[in-house]
mmCIF file of C-alpha atoms in Angstrom:
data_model
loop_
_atom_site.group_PDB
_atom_site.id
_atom_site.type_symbol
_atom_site.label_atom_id
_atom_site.label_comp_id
_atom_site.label_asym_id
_atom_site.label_seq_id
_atom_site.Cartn_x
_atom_site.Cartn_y
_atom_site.Cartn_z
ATOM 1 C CA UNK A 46 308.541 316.737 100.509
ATOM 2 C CA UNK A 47 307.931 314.927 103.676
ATOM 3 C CA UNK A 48 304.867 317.463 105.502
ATOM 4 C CA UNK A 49 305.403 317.138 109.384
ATOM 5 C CA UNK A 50 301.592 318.276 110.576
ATOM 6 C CA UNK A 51 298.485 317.274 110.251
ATOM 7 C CA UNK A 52 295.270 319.201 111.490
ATOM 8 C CA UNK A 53 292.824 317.371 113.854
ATOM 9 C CA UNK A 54 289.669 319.301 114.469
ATOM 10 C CA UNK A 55 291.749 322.512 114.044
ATOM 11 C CA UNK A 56 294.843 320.990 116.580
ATOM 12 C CA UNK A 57 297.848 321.022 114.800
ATOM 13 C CA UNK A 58 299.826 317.273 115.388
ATOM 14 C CA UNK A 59 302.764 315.621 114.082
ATOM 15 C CA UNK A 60 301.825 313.106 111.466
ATOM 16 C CA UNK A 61 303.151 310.422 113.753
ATOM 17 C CA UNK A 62 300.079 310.726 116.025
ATOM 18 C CA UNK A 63 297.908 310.597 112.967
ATOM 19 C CA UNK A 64 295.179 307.433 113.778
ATOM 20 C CA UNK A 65 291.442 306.308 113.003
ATOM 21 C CA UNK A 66 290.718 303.489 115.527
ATOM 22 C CA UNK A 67 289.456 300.093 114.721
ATOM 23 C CA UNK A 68 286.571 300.505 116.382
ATOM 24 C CA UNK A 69 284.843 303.116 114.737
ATOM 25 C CA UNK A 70 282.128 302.178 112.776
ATOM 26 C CA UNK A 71 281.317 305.034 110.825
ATOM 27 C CA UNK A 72 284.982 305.598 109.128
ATOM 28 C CA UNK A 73 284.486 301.488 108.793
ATOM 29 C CA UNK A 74 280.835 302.172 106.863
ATOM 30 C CA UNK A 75 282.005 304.830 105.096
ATOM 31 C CA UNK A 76 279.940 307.597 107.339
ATOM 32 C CA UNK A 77 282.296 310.177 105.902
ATOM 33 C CA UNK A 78 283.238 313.032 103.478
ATOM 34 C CA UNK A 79 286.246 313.967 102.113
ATOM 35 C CA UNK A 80 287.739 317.004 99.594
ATOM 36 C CA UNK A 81 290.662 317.238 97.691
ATOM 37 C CA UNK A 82 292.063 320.844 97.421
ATOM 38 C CA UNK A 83 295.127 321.848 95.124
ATOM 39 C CA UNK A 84 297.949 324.299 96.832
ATOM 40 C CA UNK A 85 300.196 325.878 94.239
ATOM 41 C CA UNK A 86 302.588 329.199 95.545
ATOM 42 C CA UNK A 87 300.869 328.747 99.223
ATOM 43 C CA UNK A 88 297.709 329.269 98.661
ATOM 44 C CA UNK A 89 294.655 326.795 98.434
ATOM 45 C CA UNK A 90 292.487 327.152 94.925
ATOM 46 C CA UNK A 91 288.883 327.438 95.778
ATOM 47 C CA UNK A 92 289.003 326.554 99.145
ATOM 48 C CA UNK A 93 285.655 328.602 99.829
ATOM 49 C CA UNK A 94 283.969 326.117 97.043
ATOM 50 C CA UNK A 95 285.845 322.892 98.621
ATOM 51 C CA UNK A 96 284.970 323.867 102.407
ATOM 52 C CA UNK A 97 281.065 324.576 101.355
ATOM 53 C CA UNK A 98 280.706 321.884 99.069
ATOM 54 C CA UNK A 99 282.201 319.213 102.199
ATOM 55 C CA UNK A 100 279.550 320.483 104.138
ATOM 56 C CA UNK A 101 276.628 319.995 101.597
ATOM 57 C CA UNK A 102 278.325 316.412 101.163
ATOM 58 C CA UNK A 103 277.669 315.914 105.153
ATOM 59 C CA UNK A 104 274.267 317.173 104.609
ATOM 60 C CA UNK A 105 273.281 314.797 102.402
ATOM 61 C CA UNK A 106 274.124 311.617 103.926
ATOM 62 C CA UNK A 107 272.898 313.425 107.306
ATOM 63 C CA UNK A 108 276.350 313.344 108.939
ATOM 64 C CA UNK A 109 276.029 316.488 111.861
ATOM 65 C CA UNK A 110 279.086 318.339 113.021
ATOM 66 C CA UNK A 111 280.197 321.245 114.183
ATOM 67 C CA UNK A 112 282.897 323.264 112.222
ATOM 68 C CA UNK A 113 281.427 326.338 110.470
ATOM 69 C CA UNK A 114 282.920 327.375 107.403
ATOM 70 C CA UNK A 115 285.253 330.077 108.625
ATOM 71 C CA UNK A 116 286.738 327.753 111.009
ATOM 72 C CA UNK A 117 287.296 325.237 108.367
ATOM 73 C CA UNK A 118 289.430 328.245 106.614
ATOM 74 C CA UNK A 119 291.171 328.951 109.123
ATOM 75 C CA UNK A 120 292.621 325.259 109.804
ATOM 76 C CA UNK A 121 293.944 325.104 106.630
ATOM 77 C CA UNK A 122 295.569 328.286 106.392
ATOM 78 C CA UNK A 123 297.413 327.738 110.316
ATOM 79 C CA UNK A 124 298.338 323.967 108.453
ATOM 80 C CA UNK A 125 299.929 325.547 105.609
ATOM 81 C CA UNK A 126 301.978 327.812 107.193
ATOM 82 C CA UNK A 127 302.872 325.091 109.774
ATOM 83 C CA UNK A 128 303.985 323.048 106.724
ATOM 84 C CA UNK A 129 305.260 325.372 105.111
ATOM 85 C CA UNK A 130 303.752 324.252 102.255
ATOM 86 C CA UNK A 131 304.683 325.832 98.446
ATOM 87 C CA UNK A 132 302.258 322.912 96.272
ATOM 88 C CA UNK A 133 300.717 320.268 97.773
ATOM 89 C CA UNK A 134 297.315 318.571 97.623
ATOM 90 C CA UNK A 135 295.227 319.070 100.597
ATOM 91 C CA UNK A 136 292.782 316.089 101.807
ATOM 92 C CA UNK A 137 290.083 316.953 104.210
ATOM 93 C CA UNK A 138 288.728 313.822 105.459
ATOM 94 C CA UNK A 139 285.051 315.085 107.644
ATOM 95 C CA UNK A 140 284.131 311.597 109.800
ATOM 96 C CA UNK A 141 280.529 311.192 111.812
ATOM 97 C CA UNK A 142 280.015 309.765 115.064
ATOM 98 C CA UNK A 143 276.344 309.059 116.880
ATOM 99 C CA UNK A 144 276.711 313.144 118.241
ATOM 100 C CA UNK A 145 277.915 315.890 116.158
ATOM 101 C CA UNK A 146 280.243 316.872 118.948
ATOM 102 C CA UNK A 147 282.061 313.919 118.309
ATOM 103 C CA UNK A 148 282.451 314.026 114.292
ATOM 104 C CA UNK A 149 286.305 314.363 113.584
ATOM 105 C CA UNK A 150 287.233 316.720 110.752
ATOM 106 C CA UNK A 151 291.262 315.656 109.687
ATOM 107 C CA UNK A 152 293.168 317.888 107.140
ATOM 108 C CA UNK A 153 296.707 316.325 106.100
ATOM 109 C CA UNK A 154 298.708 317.664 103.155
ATOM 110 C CA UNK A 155 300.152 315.298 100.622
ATOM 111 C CA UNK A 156 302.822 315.567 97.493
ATOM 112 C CA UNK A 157 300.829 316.244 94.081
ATOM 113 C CA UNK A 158 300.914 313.583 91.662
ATOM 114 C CA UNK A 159 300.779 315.414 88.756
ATOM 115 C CA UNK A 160 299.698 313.278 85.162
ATOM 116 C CA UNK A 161 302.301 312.608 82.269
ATOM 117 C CA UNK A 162 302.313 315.857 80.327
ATOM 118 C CA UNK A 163 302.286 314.081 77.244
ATOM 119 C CA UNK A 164 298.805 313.190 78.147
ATOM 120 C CA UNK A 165 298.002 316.838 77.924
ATOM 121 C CA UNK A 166 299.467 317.031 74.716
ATOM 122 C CA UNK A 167 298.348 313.167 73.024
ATOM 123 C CA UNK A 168 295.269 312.661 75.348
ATOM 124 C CA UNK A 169 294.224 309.648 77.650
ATOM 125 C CA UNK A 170 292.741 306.649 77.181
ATOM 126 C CA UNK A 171 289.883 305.079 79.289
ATOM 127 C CA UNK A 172 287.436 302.379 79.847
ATOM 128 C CA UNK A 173 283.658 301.897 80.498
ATOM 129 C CA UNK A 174 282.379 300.733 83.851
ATOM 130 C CA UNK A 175 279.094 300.298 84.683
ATOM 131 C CA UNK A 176 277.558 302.066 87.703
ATOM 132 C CA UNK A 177 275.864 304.780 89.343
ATOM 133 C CA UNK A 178 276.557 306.389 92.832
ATOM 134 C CA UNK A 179 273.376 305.924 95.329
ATOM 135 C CA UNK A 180 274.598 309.855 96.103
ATOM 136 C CA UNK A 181 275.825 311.512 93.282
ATOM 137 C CA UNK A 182 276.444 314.835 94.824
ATOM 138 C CA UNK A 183 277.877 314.191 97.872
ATOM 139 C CA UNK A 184 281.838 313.027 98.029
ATOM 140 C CA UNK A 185 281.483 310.311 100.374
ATOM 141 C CA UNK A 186 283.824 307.648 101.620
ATOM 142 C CA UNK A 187 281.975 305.087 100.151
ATOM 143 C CA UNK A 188 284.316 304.477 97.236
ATOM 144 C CA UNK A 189 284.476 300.530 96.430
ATOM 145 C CA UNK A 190 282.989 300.347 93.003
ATOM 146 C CA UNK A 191 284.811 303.854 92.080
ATOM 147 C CA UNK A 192 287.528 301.984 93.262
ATOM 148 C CA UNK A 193 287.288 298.383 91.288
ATOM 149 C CA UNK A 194 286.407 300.451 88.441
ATOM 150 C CA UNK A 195 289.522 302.296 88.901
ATOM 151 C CA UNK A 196 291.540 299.044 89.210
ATOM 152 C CA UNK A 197 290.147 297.347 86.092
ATOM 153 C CA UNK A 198 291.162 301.243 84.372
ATOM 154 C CA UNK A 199 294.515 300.588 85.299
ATOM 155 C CA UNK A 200 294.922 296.857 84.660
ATOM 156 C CA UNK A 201 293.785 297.887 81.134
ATOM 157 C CA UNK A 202 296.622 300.286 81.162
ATOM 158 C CA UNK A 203 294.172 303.066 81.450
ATOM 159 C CA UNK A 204 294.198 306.619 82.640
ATOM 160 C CA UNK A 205 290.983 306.015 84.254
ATOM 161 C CA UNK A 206 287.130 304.659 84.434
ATOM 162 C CA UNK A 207 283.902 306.651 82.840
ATOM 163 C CA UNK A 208 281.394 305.400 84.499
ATOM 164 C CA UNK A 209 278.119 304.256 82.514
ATOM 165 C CA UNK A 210 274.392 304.638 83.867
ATOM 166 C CA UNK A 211 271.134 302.021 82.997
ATOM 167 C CA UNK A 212 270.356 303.762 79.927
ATOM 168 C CA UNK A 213 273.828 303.455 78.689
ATOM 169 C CA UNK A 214 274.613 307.044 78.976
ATOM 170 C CA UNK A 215 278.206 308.227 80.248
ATOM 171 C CA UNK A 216 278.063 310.467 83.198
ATOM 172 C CA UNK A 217 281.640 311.034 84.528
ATOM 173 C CA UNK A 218 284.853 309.395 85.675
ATOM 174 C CA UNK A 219 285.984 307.561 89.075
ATOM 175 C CA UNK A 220 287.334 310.721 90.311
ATOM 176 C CA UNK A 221 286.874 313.417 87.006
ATOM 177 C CA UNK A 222 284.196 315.259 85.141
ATOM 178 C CA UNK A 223 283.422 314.418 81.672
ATOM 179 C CA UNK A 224 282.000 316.185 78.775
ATOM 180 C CA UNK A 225 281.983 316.512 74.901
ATOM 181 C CA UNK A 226 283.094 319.148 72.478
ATOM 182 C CA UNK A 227 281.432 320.103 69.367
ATOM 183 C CA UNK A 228 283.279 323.542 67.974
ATOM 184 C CA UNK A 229 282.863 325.784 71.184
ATOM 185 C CA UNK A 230 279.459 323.915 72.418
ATOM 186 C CA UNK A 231 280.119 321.550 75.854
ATOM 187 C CA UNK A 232 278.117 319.257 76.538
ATOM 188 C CA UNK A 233 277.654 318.288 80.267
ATOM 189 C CA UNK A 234 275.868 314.842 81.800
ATOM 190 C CA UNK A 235 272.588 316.136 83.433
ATOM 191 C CA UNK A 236 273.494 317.355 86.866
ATOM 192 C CA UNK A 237 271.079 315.220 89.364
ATOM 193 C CA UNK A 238 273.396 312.545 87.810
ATOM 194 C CA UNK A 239 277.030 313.702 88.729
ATOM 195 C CA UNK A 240 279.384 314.736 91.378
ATOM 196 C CA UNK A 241 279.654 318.763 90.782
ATOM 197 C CA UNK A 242 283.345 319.011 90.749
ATOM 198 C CA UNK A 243 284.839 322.344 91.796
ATOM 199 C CA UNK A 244 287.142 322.299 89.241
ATOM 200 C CA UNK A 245 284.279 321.615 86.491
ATOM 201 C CA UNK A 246 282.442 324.442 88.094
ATOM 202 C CA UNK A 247 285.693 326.826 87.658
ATOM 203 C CA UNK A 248 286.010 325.284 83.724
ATOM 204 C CA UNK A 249 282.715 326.159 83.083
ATOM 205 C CA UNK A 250 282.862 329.621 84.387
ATOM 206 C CA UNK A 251 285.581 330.407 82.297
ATOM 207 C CA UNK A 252 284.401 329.008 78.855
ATOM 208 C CA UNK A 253 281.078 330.975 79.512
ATOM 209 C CA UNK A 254 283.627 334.212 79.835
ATOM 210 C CA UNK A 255 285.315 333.350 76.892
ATOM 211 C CA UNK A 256 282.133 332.628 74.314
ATOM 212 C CA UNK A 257 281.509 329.025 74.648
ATOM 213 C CA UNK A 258 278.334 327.800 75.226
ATOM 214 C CA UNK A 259 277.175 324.523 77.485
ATOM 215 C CA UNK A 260 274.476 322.122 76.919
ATOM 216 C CA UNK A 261 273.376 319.927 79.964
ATOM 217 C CA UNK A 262 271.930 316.404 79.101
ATOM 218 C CA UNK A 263 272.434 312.797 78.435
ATOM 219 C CA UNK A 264 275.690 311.196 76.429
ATOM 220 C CA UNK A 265 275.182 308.611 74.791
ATOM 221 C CA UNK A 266 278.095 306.593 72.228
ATOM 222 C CA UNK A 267 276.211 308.371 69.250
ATOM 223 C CA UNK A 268 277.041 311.907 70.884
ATOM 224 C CA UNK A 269 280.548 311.151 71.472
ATOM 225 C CA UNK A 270 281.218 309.753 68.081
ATOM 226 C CA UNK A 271 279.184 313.084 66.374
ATOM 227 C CA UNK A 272 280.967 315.600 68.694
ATOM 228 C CA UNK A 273 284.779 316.960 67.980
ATOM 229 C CA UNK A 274 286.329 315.279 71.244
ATOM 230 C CA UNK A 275 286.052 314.645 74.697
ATOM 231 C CA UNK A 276 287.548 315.465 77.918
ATOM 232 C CA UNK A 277 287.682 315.685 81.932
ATOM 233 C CA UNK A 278 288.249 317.731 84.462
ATOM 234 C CA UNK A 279 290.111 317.649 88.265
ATOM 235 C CA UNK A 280 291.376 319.190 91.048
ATOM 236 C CA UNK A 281 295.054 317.091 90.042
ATOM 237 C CA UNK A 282 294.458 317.088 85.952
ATOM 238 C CA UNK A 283 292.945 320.690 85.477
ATOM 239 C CA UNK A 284 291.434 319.637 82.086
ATOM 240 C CA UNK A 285 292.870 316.497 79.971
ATOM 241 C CA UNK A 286 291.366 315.453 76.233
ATOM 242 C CA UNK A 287 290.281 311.775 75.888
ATOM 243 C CA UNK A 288 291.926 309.932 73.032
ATOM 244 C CA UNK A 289 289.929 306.534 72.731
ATOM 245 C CA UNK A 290 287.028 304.814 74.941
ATOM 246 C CA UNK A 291 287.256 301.187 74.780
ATOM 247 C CA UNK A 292 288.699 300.170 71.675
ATOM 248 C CA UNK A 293 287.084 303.296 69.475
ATOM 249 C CA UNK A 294 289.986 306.203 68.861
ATOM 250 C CA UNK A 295 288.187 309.858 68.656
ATOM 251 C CA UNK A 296 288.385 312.332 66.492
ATOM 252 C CA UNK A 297 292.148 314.564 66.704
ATOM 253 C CA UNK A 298 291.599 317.234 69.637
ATOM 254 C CA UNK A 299 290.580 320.006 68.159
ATOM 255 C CA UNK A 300 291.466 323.690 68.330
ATOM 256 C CA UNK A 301 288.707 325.073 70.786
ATOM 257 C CA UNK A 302 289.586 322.262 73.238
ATOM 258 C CA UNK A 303 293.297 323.478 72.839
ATOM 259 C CA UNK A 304 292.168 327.398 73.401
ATOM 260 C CA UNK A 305 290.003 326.024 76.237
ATOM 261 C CA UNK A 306 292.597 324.267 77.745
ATOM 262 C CA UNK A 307 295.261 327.293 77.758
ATOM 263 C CA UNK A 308 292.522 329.672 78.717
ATOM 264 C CA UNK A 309 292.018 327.802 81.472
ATOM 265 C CA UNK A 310 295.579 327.630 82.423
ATOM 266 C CA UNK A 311 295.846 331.210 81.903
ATOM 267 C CA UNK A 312 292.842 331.361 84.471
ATOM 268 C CA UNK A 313 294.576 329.332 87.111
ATOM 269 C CA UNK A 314 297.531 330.869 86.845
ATOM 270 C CA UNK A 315 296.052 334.569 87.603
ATOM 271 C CA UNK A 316 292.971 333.948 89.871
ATOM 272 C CA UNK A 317 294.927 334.086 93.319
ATOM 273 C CA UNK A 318 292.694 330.742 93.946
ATOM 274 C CA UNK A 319 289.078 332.532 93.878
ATOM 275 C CA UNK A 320 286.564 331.722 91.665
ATOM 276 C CA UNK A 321 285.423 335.324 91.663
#
């Protein structure tokens, strides 16, 4: 579906006028933040969590601006019904300036690209990369080396990057959460390390709810190869298992991943988009 609007600092425009001039610097230095938000039967899935979490992003890399939180909700909802929109992904792309007045806030919607579902079923495969983010928390637009790491995923003829820190420990993917399995105990990279995905935040909420426990701290190779499987966790994937790292094939996905996976579902498909 071709979308016809876009929202510019809460001005709804047709996509033709949609522009970023040469000339500014901070989109050009990455002096941004950006969220991804999944639409499914109208209505945005933790928007609340997306709109608060772009705004802690801004705070971290001291990027000012002036759209409060309630404003932000009510741009998207005016763009969806302007759109029309039944599923979509929703990017909200939050630029600086020198003045806070002048920071731009776009929202545009764009078709889902949903993953093969046999990867659901089979799992996906992935590479290492090594790297860490100078700001882990914050969803900036300073992507290169999530990016190469992406590319070199994909000449591989992988699903994506997990990216590797100095001690050797994996911490998460180019654009996913990772953890381990071991019967119905997730483990989680330590927390100062990662981006805190909304989606992983939702996952975790519901295993909790549903007797699984979760164990924060570092992953080594020896973790992954003692644990039952593997897997990550988006705003486009929900959750996906990980079938091999490299060249070493884990372990067959096990049951509680499975339960996990169709609780989860079952979640998502009842929540009305609130965490709560």
């Amino acid at each position: 579906m071709a979308f016809r609007y876009f929202s510019k600092n809460g001005k709804l425009l047709g996509v033709g006028e949609a522009n970023i001039p040469l000339s500014n610097i901070e989109y050009s230095y990455g002096f941004g933040v950006y969220e991804t938000i999944r639409v499914a039967n109208k209505t945005p899935y933790f928007l609340v969590d997306h709109i608060e979490r772009l705004g802690e992003s801004a705070r971290m890399i001291g990027l000012e601006h002036p759209f409060g939180g309630e404003e932000v909700e009510k741009y998207v909802t005016e763009l969806i019904k302007k759109n029309e929109v039944e599923t979509a992904n929703l990017k909200m792309l939050l630029i600086g300036a020198s003045k806070a007045e002048d920071a731009q806030l776009f929202i545009i919607c764009l078709n889902p690209l949903f993953p093969d579902k046999k990867l659901y079923r089979d799992g996906a495969t992935f590479i290492t990369y090594e790297y860490e983010r100078a700001f882990p928390h914050a969803k900036t637009l300073n992507m290169l080396q999530s990016y190469l790491a992406y590319k070199k995923a994909k000449e591989a003829g992988a699903y994506d990057a997990l990216l590797v820190n100095r001690n050797g420990s994996l911490i998460e993917g180019t654009r996913t959460n990772f953890f381990c399995i071991q019967d119905k105990n997730i483990f989680t990279p330590r927390e100062e390390e990662i981006l805190l995905g909304v989606t992983r935040k939702a996952m975790l909420k519901v295993a909790l709810d549903n007797g699984y426990t979760v164990q924060e701290g570092d992953i080594s190779w020896g973790e992954i190869q003692n644990s039952d499987g593997a897997f990550i966790t988006s705003t486009s994937s929900k959750i996906i298992p990980v079938r091999s790292i490299d060249d070493t094939e884990l372990k067959s996905i096990p049951d509680s991943l499975r339960d996990l996976m169709r609780i989860f579902d079952e979640f998502l498909g009842g929540c009305a988009g609130k965490m709560e």
